[in-house]
Coordinates of C-alpha atoms and ligand atoms in Angstrom, one line a residue:
X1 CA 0.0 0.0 0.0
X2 CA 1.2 3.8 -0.1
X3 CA 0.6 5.9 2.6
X4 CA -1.0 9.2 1.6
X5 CA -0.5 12.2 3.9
X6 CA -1.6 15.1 3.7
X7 CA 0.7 17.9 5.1
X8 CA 0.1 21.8 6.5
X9 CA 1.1 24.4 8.9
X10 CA -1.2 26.5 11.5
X11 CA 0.4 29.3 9.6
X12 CA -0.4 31.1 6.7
X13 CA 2.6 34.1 6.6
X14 CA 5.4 33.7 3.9
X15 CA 8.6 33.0 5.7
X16 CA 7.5 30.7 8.4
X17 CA 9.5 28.3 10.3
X18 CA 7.2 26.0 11.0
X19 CA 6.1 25.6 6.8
X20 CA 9.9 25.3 6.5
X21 CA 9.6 22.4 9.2
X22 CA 7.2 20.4 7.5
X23 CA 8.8 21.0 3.8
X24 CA 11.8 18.9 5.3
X25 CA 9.1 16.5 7.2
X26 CA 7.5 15.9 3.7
X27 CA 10.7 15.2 2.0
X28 CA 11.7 12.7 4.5
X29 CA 8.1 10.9 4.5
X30 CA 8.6 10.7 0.9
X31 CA 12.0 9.4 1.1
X32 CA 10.0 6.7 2.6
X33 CA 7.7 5.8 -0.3
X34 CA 4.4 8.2 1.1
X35 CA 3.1 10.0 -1.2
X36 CA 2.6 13.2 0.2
X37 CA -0.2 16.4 -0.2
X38 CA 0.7 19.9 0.8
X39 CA -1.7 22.6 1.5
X40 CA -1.5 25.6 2.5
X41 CA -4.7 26.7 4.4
X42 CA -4.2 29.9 3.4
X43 CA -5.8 28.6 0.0
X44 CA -8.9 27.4 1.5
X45 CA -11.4 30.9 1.9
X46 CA -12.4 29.0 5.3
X47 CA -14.9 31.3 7.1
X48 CA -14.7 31.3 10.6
X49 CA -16.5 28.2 11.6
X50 CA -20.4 29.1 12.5
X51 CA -22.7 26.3 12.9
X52 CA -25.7 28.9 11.3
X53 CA -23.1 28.6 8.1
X54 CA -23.0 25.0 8.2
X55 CA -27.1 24.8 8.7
X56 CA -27.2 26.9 4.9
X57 CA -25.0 24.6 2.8
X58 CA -21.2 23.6 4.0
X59 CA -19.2 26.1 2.6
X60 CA -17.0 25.2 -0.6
X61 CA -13.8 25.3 1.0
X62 CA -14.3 23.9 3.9
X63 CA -15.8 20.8 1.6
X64 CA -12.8 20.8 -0.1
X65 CA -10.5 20.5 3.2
X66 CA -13.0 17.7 4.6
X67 CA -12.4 15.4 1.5
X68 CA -8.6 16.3 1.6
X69 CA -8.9 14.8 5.2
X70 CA -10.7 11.8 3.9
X71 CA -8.5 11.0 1.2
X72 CA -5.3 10.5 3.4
X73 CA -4.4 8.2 5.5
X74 CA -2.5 10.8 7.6
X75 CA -1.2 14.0 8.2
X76 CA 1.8 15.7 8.9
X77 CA 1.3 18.8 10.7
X78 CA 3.3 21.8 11.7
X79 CA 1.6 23.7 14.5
X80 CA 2.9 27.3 15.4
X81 CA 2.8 28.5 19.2
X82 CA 0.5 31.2 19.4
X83 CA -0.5 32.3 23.7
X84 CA 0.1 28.6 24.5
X85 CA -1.7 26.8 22.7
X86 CA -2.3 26.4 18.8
X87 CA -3.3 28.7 15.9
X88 CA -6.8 29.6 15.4
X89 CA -6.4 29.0 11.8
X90 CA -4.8 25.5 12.3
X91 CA -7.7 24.8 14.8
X92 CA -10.8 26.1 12.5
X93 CA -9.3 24.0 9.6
X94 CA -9.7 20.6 11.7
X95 CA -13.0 22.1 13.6
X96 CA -14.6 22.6 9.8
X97 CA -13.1 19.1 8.6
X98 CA -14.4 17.1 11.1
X99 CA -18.3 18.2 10.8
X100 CA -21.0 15.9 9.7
X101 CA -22.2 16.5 6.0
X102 CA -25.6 17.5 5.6
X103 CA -28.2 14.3 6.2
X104 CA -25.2 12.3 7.4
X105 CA -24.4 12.7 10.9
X106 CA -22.4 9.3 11.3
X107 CA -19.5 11.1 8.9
X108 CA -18.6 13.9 11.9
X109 CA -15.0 13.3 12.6
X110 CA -14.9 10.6 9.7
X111 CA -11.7 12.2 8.2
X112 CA -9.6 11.7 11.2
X113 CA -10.9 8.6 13.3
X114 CA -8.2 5.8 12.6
X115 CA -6.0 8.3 10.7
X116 CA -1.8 8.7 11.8
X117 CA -0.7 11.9 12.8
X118 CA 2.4 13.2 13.4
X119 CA 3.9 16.7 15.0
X120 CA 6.5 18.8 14.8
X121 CA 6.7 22.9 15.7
X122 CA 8.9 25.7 15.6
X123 CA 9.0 28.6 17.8
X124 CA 11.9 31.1 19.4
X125 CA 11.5 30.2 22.3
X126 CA 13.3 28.0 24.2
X127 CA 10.5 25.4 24.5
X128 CA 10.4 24.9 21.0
X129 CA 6.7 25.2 21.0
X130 CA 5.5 22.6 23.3
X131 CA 2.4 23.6 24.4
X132 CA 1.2 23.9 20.8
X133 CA 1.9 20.6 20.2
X134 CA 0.8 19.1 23.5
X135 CA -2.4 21.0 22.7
X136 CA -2.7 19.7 19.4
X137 CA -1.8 16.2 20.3
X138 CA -5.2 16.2 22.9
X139 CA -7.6 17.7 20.1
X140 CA -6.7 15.0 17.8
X141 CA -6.8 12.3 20.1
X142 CA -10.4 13.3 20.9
X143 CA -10.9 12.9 17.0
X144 CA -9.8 9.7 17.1
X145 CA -6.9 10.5 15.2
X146 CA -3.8 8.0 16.0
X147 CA -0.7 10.9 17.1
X148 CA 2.6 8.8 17.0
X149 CA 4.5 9.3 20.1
X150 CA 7.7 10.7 18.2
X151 CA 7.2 14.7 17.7
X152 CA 9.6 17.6 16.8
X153 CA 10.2 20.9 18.7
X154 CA 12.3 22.9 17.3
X155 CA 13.5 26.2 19.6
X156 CA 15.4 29.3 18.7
X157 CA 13.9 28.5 15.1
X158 CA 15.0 31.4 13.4
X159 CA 18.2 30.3 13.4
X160 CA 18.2 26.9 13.1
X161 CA 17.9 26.7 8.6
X162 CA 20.9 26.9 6.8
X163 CA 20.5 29.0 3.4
X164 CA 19.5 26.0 1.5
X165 CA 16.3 25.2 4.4
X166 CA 18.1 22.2 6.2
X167 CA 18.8 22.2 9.9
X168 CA 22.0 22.9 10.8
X169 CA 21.8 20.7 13.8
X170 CA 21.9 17.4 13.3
X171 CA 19.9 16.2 16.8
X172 CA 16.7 17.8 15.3
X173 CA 17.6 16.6 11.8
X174 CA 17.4 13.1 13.1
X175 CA 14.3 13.5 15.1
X176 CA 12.4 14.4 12.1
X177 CA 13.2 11.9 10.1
X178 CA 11.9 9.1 12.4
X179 CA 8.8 11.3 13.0
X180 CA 8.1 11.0 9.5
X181 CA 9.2 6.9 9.9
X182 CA 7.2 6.5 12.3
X183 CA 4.4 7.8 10.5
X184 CA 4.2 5.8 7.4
X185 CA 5.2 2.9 9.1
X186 CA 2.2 3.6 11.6
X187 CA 0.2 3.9 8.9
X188 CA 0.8 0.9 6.7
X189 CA 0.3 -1.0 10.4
X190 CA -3.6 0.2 10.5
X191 CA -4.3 0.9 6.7
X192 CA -7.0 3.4 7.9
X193 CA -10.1 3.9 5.2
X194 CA -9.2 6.6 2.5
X195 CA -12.5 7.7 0.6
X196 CA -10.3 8.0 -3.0
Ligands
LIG201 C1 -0.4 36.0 18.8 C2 0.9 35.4 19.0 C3 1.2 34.7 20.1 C4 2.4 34.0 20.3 N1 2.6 33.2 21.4 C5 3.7 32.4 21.4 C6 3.8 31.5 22.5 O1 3.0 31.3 23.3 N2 4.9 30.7 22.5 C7 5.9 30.8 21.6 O2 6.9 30.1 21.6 N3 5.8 31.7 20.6 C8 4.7 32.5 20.5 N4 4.6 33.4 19.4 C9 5.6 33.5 18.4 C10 5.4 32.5 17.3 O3 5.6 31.2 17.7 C11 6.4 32.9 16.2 O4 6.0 34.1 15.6 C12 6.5 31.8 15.1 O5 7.5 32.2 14.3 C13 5.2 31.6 14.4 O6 5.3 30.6 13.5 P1 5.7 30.8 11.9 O7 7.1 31.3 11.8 O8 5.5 29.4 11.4 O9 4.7 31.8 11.4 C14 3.4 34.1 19.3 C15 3.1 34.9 18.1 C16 1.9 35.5 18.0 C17 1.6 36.3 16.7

């Protein structure tokens, strides 16, 4: 089988760390034979989720980014520290993705139950971005989504490329890379249901 992920950042500004992050997560998960989506959800015109929205017709975009869920087996995902906790735009992606389509309230959180997940941030701090990450780790686990145990914190990010994007250090380097093994491994293991 190959493992399809689908890969994004909780943020949308040109120049971020943490899309630098996940462009060298993606290259190692393909390395290892996934074949790999990225996104950026600054391409999806993702209203702020409203449940009176939803009641008129899903919105287009938001359709879109559900079946982008349900057509992976996983998801890498680089999540930005923002006040402790995640971005609102990386959490009103996965809030609108995991709703029910109209007349079919068995699909809510049908795009992430069973799916692999794995983690990675970057942040000045000193923490690395932790708390995003334990955040995020919690609010996909109560979406049934499957977070490997491996993750990547990455601190003092804006100094941590070299000019061509890698990481100059080679501890984070390697931690990556089996955060990406892990998850393609993890998902070949449990095969979850892809809709195409
Ligand atoms: C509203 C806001 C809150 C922030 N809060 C934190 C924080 O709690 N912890 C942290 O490490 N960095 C915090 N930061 C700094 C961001 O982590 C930093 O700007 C980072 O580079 C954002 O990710 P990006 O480079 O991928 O855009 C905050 C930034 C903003 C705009």
């Amino acid at each position: 089988m190959t493992v399809r992920l689908l890969a994004f950042a909780g943020s949308t500004r040109a120049g971020s760390l943490n899309q630098a992050l996940l462009d060298l997560a993606v290259a190692e998960a393909r390395g290892r034979g996934a074949e790999v989506t990225e996104i950026r959800l600054k391409d999806f015109d993702l209203p702020l989720y409203d449940a009176d929205l939803e009641r008129v017709g899903f919105p287009v975009a938001a359709r879109e980014l559900r079946e982008l869920f349900f057509a992976h087996h996983g998801f890498l995902i680089a999540s930005p520290e923002y006040n402790g906790s995640v971005t609102g735009v990386l959490k009103n992606a996965i809030d609108w993705a995991s709703r029910p389509l109209e007349g079919n309230p068995a699909s809510i959180i049908a795009g992430f139950r069973g799916k692999v997940a794995g983690l990675m941030a970057a942040s000045n701090s000193p923490f690395g971005g932790i708390r995003s990450v334990t955040h995020l780790r919690q609010i996909l686990g109560t979406i049934q989504t499957v977070v490997v145990t491996e993750q990547v914190l990455l601190p003092a990010a804006s100094a941590a490329f070299d000019e061509s994007g890698k990481l100059k250090d080679a501890l984070p380097a390697q931690l990556l890379a089996g955060m990406a093994a892990r998850v393609v491994e993890m998902a070949e293991r449990l095969q979850p249901p892809v809709t195409a």
